[in-house]
CSV table of C-alpha atoms and ligand atoms in Angstrom, one decimal:
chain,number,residue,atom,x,y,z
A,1,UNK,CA,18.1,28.0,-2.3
A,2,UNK,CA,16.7,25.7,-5.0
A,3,UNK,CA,12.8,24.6,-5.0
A,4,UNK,CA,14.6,20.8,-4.1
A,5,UNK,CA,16.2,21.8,-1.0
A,6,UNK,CA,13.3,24.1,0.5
A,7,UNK,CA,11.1,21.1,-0.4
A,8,UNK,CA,13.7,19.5,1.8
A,9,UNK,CA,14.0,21.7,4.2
A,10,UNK,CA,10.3,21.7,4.4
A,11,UNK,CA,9.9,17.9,4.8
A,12,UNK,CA,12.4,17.9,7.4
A,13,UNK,CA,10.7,20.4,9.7
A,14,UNK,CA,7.5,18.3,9.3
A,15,UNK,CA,9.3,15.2,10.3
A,16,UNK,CA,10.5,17.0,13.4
A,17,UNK,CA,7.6,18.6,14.4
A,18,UNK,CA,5.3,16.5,16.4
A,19,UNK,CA,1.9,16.5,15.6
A,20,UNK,CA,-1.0,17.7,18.5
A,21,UNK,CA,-3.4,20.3,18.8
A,22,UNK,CA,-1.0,22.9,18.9
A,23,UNK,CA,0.8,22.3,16.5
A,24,UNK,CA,-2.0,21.4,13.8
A,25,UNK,CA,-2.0,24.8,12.4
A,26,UNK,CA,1.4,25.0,11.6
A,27,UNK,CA,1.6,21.8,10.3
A,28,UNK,CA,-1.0,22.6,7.7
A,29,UNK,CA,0.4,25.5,6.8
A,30,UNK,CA,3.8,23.3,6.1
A,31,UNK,CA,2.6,20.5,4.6
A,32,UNK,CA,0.4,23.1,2.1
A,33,UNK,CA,3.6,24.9,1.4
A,34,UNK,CA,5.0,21.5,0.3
A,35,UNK,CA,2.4,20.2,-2.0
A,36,UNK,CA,2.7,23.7,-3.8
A,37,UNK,CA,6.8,23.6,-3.7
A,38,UNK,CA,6.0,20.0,-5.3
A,39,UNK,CA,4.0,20.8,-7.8
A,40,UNK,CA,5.9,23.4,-9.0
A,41,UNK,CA,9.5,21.3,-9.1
A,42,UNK,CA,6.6,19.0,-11.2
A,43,UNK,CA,5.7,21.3,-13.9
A,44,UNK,CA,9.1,22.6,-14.2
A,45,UNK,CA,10.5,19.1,-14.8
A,46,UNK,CA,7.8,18.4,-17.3
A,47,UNK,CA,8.5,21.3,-19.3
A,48,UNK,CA,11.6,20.7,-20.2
A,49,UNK,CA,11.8,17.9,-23.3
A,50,UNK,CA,8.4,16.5,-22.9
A,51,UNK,CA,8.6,12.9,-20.9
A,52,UNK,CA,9.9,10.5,-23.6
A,53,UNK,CA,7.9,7.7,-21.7
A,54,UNK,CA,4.3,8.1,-22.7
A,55,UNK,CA,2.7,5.3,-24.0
A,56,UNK,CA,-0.9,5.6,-25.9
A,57,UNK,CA,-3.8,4.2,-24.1
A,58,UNK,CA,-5.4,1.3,-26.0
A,59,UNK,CA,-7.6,-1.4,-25.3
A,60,UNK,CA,-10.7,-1.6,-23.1
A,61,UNK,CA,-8.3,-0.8,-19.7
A,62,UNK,CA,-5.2,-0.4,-19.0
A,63,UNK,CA,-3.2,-2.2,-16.0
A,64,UNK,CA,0.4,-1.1,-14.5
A,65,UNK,CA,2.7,-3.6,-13.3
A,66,UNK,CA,4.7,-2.0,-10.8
A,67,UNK,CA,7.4,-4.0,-8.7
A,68,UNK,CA,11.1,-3.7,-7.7
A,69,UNK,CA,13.8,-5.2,-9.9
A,70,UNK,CA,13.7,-8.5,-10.5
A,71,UNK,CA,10.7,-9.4,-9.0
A,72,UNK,CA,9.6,-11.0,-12.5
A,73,UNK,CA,7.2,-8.1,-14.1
A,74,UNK,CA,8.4,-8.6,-17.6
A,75,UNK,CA,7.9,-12.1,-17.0
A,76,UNK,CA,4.6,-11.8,-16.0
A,77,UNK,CA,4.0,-9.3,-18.8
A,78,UNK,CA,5.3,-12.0,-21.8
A,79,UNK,CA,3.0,-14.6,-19.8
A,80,UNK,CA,0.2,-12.5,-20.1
A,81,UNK,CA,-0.2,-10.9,-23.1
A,82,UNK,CA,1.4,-11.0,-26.7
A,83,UNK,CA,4.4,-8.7,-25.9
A,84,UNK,CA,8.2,-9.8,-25.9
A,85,UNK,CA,9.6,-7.8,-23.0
A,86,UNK,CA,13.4,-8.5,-22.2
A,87,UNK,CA,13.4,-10.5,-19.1
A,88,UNK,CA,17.2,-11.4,-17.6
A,89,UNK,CA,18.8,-12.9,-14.2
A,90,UNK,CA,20.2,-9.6,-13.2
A,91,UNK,CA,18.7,-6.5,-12.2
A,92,UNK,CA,17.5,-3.7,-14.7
A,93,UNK,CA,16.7,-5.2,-17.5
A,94,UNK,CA,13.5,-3.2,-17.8
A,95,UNK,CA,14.6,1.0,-18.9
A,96,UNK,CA,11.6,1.8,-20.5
A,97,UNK,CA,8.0,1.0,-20.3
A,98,UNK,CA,7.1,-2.4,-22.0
A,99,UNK,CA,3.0,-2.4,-23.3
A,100,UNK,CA,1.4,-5.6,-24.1
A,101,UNK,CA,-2.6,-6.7,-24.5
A,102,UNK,CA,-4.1,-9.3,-22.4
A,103,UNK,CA,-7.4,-10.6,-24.3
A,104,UNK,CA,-9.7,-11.8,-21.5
A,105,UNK,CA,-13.3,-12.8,-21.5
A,106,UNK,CA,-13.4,-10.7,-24.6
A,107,UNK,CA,-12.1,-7.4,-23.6
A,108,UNK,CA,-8.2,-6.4,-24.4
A,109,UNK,CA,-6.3,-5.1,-21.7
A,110,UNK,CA,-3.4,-3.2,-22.0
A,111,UNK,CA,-0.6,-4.4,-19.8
A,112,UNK,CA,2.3,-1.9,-18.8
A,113,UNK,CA,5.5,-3.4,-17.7
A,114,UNK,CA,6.7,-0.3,-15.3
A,115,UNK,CA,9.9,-0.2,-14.3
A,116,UNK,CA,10.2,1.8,-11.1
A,117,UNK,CA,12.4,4.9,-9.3
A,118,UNK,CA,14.9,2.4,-7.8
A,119,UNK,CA,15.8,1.2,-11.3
A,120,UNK,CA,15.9,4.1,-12.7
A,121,UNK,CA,18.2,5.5,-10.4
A,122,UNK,CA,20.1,2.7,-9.7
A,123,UNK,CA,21.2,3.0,-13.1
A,124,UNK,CA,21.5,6.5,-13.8
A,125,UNK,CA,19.6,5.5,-16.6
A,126,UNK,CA,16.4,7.5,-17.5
A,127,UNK,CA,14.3,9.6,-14.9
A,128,UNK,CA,12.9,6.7,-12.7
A,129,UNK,CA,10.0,9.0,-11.2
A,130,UNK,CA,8.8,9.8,-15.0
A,131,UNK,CA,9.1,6.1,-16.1
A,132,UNK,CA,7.2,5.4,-13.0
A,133,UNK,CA,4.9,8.3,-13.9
A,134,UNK,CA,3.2,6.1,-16.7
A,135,UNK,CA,1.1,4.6,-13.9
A,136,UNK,CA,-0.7,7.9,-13.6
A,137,UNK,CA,-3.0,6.9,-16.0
A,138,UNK,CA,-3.6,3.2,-15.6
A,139,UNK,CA,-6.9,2.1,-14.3
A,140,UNK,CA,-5.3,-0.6,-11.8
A,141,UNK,CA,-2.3,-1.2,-10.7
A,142,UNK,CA,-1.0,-4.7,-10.0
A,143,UNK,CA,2.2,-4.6,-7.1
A,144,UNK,CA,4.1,-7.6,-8.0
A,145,UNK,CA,6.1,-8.6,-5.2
A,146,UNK,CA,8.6,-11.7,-4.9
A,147,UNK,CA,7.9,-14.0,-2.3
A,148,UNK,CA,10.9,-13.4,-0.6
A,149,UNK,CA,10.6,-9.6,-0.6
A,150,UNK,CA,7.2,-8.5,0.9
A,151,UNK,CA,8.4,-6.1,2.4
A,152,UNK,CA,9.0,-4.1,-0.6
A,153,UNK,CA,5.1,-3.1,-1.0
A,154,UNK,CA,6.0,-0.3,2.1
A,155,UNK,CA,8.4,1.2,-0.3
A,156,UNK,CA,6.2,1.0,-3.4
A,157,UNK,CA,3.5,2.2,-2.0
A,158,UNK,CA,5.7,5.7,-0.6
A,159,UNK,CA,6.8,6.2,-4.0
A,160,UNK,CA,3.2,5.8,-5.4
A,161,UNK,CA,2.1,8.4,-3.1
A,162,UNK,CA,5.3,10.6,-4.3
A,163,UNK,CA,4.1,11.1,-7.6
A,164,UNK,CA,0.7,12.0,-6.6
A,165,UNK,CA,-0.7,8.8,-6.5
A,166,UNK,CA,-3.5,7.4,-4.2
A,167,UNK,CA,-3.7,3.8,-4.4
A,168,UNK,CA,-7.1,2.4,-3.2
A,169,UNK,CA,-8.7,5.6,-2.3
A,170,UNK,CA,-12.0,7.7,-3.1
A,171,UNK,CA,-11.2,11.4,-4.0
A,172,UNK,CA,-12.2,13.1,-1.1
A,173,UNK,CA,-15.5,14.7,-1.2
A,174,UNK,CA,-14.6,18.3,-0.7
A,175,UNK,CA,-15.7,20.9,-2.8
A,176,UNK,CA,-14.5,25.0,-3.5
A,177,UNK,CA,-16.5,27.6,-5.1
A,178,UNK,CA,-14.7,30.9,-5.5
A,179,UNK,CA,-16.7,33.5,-4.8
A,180,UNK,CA,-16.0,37.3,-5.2
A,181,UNK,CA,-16.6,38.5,-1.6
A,182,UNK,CA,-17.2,37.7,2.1
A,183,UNK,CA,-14.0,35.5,2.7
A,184,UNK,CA,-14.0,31.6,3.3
A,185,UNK,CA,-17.4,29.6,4.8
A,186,UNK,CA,-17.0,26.0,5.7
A,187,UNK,CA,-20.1,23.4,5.3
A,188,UNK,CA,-19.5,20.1,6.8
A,189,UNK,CA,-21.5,17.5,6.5
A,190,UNK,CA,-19.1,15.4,8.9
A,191,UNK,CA,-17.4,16.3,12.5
A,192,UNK,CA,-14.0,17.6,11.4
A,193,UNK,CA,-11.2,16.9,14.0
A,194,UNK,CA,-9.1,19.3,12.6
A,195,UNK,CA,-9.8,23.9,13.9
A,196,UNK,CA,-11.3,25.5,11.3
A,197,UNK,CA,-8.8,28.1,11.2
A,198,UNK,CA,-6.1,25.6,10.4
A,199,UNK,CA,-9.2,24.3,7.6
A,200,UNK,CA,-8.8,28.3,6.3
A,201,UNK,CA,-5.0,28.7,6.7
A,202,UNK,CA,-4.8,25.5,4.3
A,203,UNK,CA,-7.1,27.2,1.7
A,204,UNK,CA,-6.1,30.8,2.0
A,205,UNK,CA,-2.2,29.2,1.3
A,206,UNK,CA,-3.5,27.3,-1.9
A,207,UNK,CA,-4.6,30.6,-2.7
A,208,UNK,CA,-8.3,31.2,-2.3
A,209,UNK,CA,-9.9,34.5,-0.5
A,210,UNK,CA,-13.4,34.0,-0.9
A,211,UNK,CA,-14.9,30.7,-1.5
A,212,UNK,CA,-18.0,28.2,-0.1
A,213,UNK,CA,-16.1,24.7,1.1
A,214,UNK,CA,-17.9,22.0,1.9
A,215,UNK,CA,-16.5,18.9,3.4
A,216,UNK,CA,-18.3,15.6,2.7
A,217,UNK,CA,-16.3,13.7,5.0
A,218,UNK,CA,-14.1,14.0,7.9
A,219,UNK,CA,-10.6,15.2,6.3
A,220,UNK,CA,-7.1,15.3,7.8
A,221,UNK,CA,-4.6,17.8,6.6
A,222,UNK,CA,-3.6,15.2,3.9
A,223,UNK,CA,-6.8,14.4,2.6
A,224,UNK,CA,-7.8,18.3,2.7
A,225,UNK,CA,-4.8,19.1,0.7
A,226,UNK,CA,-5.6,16.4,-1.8
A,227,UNK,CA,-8.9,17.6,-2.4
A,228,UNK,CA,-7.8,20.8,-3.6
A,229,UNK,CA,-5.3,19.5,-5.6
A,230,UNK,CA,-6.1,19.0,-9.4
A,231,UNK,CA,-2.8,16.6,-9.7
A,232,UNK,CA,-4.0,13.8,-8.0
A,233,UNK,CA,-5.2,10.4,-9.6
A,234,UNK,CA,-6.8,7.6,-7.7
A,235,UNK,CA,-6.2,4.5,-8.8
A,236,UNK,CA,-7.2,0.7,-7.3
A,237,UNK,CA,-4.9,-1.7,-6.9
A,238,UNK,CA,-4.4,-5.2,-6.5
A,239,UNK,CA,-1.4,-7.6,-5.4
A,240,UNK,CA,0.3,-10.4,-6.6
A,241,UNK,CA,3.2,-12.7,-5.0
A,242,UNK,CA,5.2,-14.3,-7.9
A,243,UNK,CA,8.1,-16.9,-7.9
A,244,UNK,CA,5.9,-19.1,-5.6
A,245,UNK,CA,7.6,-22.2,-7.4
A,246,UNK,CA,10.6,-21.4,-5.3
A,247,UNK,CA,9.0,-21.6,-1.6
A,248,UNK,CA,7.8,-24.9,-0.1
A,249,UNK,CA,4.3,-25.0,1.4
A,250,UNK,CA,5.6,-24.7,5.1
A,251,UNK,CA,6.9,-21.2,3.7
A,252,UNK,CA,3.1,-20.0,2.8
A,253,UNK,CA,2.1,-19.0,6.4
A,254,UNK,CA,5.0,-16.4,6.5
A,255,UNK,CA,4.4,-14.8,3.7
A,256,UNK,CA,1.0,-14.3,4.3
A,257,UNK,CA,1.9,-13.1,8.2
A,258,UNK,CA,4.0,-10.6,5.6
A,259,UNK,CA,1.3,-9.7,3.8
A,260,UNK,CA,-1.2,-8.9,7.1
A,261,UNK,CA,1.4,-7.2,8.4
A,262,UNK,CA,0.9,-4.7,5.4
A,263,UNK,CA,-2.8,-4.5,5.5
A,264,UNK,CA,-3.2,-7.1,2.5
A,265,UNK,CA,-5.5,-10.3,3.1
A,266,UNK,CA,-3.8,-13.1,1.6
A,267,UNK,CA,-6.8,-14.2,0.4
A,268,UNK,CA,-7.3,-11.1,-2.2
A,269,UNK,CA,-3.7,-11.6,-3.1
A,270,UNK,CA,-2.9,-13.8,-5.9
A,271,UNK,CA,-0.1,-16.4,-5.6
A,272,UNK,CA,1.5,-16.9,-9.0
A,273,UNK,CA,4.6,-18.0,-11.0
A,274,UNK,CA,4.7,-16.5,-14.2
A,275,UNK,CA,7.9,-18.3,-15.5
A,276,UNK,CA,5.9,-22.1,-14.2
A,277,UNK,CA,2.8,-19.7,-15.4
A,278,UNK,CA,0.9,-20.7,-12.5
A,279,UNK,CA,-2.2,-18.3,-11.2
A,280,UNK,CA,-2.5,-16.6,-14.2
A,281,UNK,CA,-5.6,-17.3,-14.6
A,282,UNK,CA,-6.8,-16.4,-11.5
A,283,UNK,CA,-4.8,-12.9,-11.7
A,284,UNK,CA,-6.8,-11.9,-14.5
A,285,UNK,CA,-9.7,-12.7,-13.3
A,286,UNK,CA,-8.8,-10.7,-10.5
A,287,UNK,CA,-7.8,-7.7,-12.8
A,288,UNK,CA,-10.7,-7.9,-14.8
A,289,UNK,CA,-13.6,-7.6,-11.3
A,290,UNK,CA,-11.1,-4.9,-10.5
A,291,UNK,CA,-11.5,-3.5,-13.4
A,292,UNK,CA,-15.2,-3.4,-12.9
A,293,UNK,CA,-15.4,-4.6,-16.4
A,294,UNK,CA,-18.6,-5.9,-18.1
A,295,UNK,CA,-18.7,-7.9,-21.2
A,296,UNK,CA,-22.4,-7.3,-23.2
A,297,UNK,CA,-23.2,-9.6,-25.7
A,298,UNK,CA,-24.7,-8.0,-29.1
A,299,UNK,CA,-27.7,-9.7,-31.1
A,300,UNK,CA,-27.4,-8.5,-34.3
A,301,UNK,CA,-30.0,-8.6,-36.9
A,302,UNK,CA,-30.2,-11.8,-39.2
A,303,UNK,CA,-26.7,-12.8,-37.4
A,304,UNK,CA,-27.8,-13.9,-34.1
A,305,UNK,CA,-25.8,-13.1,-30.9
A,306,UNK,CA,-21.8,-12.6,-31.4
A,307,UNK,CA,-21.4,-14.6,-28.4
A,308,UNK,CA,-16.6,-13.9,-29.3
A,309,UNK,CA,-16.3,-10.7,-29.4
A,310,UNK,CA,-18.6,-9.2,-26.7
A,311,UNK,CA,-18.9,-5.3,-26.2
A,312,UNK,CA,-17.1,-4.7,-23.3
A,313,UNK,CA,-18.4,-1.9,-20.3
A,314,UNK,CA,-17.7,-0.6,-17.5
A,315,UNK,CA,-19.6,-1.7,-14.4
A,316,UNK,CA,-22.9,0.9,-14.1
A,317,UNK,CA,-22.9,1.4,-17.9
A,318,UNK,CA,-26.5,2.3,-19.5
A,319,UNK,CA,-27.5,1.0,-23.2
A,320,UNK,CA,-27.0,5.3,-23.8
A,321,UNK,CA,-23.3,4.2,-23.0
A,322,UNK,CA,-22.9,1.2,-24.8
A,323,UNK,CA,-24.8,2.8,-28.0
A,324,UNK,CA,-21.8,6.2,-27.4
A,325,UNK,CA,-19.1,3.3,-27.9
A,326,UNK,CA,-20.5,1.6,-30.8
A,327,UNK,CA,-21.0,5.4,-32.5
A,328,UNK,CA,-22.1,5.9,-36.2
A,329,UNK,CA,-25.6,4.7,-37.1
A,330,UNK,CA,-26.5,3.1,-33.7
A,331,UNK,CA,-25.7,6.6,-32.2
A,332,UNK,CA,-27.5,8.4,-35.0
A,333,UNK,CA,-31.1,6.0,-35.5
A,334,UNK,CA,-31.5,4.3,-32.0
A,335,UNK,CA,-35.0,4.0,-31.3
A,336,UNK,CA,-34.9,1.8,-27.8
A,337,UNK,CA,-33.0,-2.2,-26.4
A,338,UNK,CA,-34.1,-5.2,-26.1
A,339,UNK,CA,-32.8,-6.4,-23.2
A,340,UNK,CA,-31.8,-10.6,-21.9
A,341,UNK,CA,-30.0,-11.6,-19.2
A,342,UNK,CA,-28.9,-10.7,-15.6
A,343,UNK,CA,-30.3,-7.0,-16.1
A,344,UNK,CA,-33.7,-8.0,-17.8
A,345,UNK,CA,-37.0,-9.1,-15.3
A,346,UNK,CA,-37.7,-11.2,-18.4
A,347,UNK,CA,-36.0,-12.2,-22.0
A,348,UNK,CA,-36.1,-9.2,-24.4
A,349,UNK,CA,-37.5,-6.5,-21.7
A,350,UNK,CA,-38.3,-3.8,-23.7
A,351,UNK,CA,-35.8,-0.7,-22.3
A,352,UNK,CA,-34.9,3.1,-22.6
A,353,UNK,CA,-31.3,4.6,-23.0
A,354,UNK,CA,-31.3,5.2,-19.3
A,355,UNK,CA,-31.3,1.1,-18.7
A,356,UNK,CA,-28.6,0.3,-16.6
A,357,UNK,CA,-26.7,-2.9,-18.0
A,358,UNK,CA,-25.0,-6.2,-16.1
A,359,UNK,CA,-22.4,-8.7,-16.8
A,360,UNK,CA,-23.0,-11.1,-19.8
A,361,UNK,CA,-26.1,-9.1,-20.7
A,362,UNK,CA,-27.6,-9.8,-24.3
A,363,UNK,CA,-28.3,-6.8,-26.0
A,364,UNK,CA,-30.4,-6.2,-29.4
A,365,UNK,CA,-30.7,-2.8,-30.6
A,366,UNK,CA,-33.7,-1.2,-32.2
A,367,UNK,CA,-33.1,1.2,-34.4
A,368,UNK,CA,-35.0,4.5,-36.8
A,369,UNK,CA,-35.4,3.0,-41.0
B,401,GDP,N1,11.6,-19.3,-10.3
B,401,GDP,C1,11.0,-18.3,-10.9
B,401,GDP,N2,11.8,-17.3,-11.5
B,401,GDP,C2,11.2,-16.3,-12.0
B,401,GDP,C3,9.7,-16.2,-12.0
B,401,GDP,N3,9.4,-15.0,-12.7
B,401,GDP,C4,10.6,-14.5,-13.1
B,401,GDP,N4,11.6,-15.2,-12.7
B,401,GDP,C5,13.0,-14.9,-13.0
B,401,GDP,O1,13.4,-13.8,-12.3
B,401,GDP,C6,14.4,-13.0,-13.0
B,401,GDP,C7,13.9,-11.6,-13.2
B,401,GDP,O2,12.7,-11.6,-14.0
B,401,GDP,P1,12.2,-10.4,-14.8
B,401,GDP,O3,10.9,-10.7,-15.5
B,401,GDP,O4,13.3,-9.9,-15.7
B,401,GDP,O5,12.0,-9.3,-13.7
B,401,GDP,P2,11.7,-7.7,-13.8
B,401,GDP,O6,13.0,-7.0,-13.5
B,401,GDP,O7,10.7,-7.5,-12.7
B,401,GDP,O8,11.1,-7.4,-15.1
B,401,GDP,C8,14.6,-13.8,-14.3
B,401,GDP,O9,15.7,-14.6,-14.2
B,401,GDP,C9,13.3,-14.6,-14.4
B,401,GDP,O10,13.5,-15.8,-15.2
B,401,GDP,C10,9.0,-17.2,-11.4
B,401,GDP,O11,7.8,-17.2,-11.3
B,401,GDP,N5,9.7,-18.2,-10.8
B,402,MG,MG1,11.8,-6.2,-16.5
């Protein structure tokens, strides 16, 4: 039997089995099995010929535009940024991954246009699940749904979570130390629902003997098995609804019905048209607070401040940080900042490497002769 059809087989026994107390055990024993099976179909497919869809990470972010055919991402991607992405009436015009760079509020963010598995298989063209794979290392992902399809974010979201994908989670906080002897200990510092023999039977199958756990929070078997996977990213995401040129205002209520319906306020959802190139504006504003993106404005000596082209941070960045991306000299001979602006108690506080910097921050460096 091939590693596809036990994963199959697997899959199917889970779906049949129904889940209570006691049948918890065997469950996690199952649904570990799986996430090995899985990972091992995954590095065998990598192996072979490299992925042919990797795209170099520039800019100050990077966004993934992920949507079903049609929907209108390359659209949105040529409305956005500085990219010429094929856009079409029919379906698939997207086979490979389309980059472009969005310059807003001074930072460039890279914009992937991603087409998904559906396309790819639909097609026969290219190995959707690597194309989709690109999203693995985007910083946000944006779901662009039509208005008339809102129900497609269910599917989007499954095949997210297929390629190791966890959209709007925290890692969970569980940690492993091997040890050399006396089996496995659990520390929790929250009530676990789950027995901690099915905890052990979970661990023991991902192949530790002796190790200190410690759960941070209260973990299901899926959650468990996450945290001891290295292969997982966790990502943020945001929504948009485009082609709303096409609806007529009586329409709005049921798509944002839709959208509750899925556990997405309407009101953190962006309504857009990126061929009437309407709500663009407020989309990347949107991307760029998801982001958690801070723009810090330098004052350079004898210049004055550069008020175009600001340094731009993530949220929670010290002046160490900011000093580590400007490199050379500033790395080399900084003495301390001089700091204005949201972060400062007053104009040109006087702080250390360890100061914490904000949002539209003025920033003067002091460096060593
Ligand atoms: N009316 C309308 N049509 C749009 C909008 N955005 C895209 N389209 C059209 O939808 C079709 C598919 O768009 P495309 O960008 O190729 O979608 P993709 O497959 O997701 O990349 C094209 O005919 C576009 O012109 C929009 O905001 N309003
Ligand atoms: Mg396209």
């Amino acid at each position: 039997m091939g590693l596809e059809e036990e994963i199959e087989e697997i899959e199917e026994e889970i779906a049949n089995t129904p889940y209570n107390k006691s049948t918890e055990a065997h469950i996690g024993r199952l649904k570990s099995k799986l996430a090995e099976k899985k990972e091992k179909l995954e590095n065998q497919s990598s192996a072979g010929g490299g992925t042919g869809y990797s795209v170099e990470k520039t800019g100050d972010a990077t966004v993934a535009l992920v949507g079903f055919p049609s929907v209108g991402k390359s659209s949105l991607l040529n409305a956005l940024t500085n990219a010429e992405s094929e856009t079409g009436e029919y379906e698939f015009t997207t086979l490979d991954v389309n980059p472009g760079m969005c310059k807003h509020r001074g930072a460039n963010i890279q914009i992937l246009d991603v087409p998904g598995l559906i396309e790819g298989a639909a097609t026969g063209k290219g190995d959707g699940k690597q194309v989709l794979s690109v999203v693995r290392n985007a910083d946000l992902i944006v779901f662009v749904l039509s208005v008339f399809e809102i129900e497609q974010y269910d599917r989007l979201q499954e095949e997210l979570y297929d390629i190791n994908v966890r959209v709007d989670q925290e890692p969970p906080r569980v940690t492993v130390r091997p040890k050399h002897k006396d089996g496995i200990k659990i520390t929790s510092s929250a009530d676990q629902d789950l027995d901690e023999e099915t905890i052990k039977d979970v661990l023991r199958d991902q192949g530790y003997v002796n190790a200190d756990v410690n759960l941070g929070e209260k973990v299901d078997i899926d959650r468990l098995i996450d945290g001891l996977m290295e292969n997982r990213e966790y990502i943020p995401s945001i929504a948009c609804v485009n082609k709303v040129d096409l609806i007529n205002p009586d329409y709005k209520a049921e798509v944002d019905e839709q959208l509750r319906e899925r556990g997405l306020d309407p009101r953190e959802v962006t309504f857009i048209s990126a061929e009437a190139e309407k709500g663009l504006e407020a989309l990347k504003d949107r991307m760029w607070e998801s982001l958690g993106l801070i723009r810090v404005y330098m004052d350079k000596p004898g210049r004055g401040v550069d008020w175009e082209e600001p340094l731009v941070l993530r949220e929670g960045s010290t002046i160490e940080d900011a000093v580590s991306k400007l490199g050379g000299e500033f790395e080399e001979r900084f003495r301390f900042a001089r700091v204005s602006g949201p972060s400062a108690t007053h104009d040109e506080q006087q702080v250390g490497d360890q100061h914490v910097l904000e949002d539209e921050d003025v920033l003067k460096l002091i460096l060593r002769r």
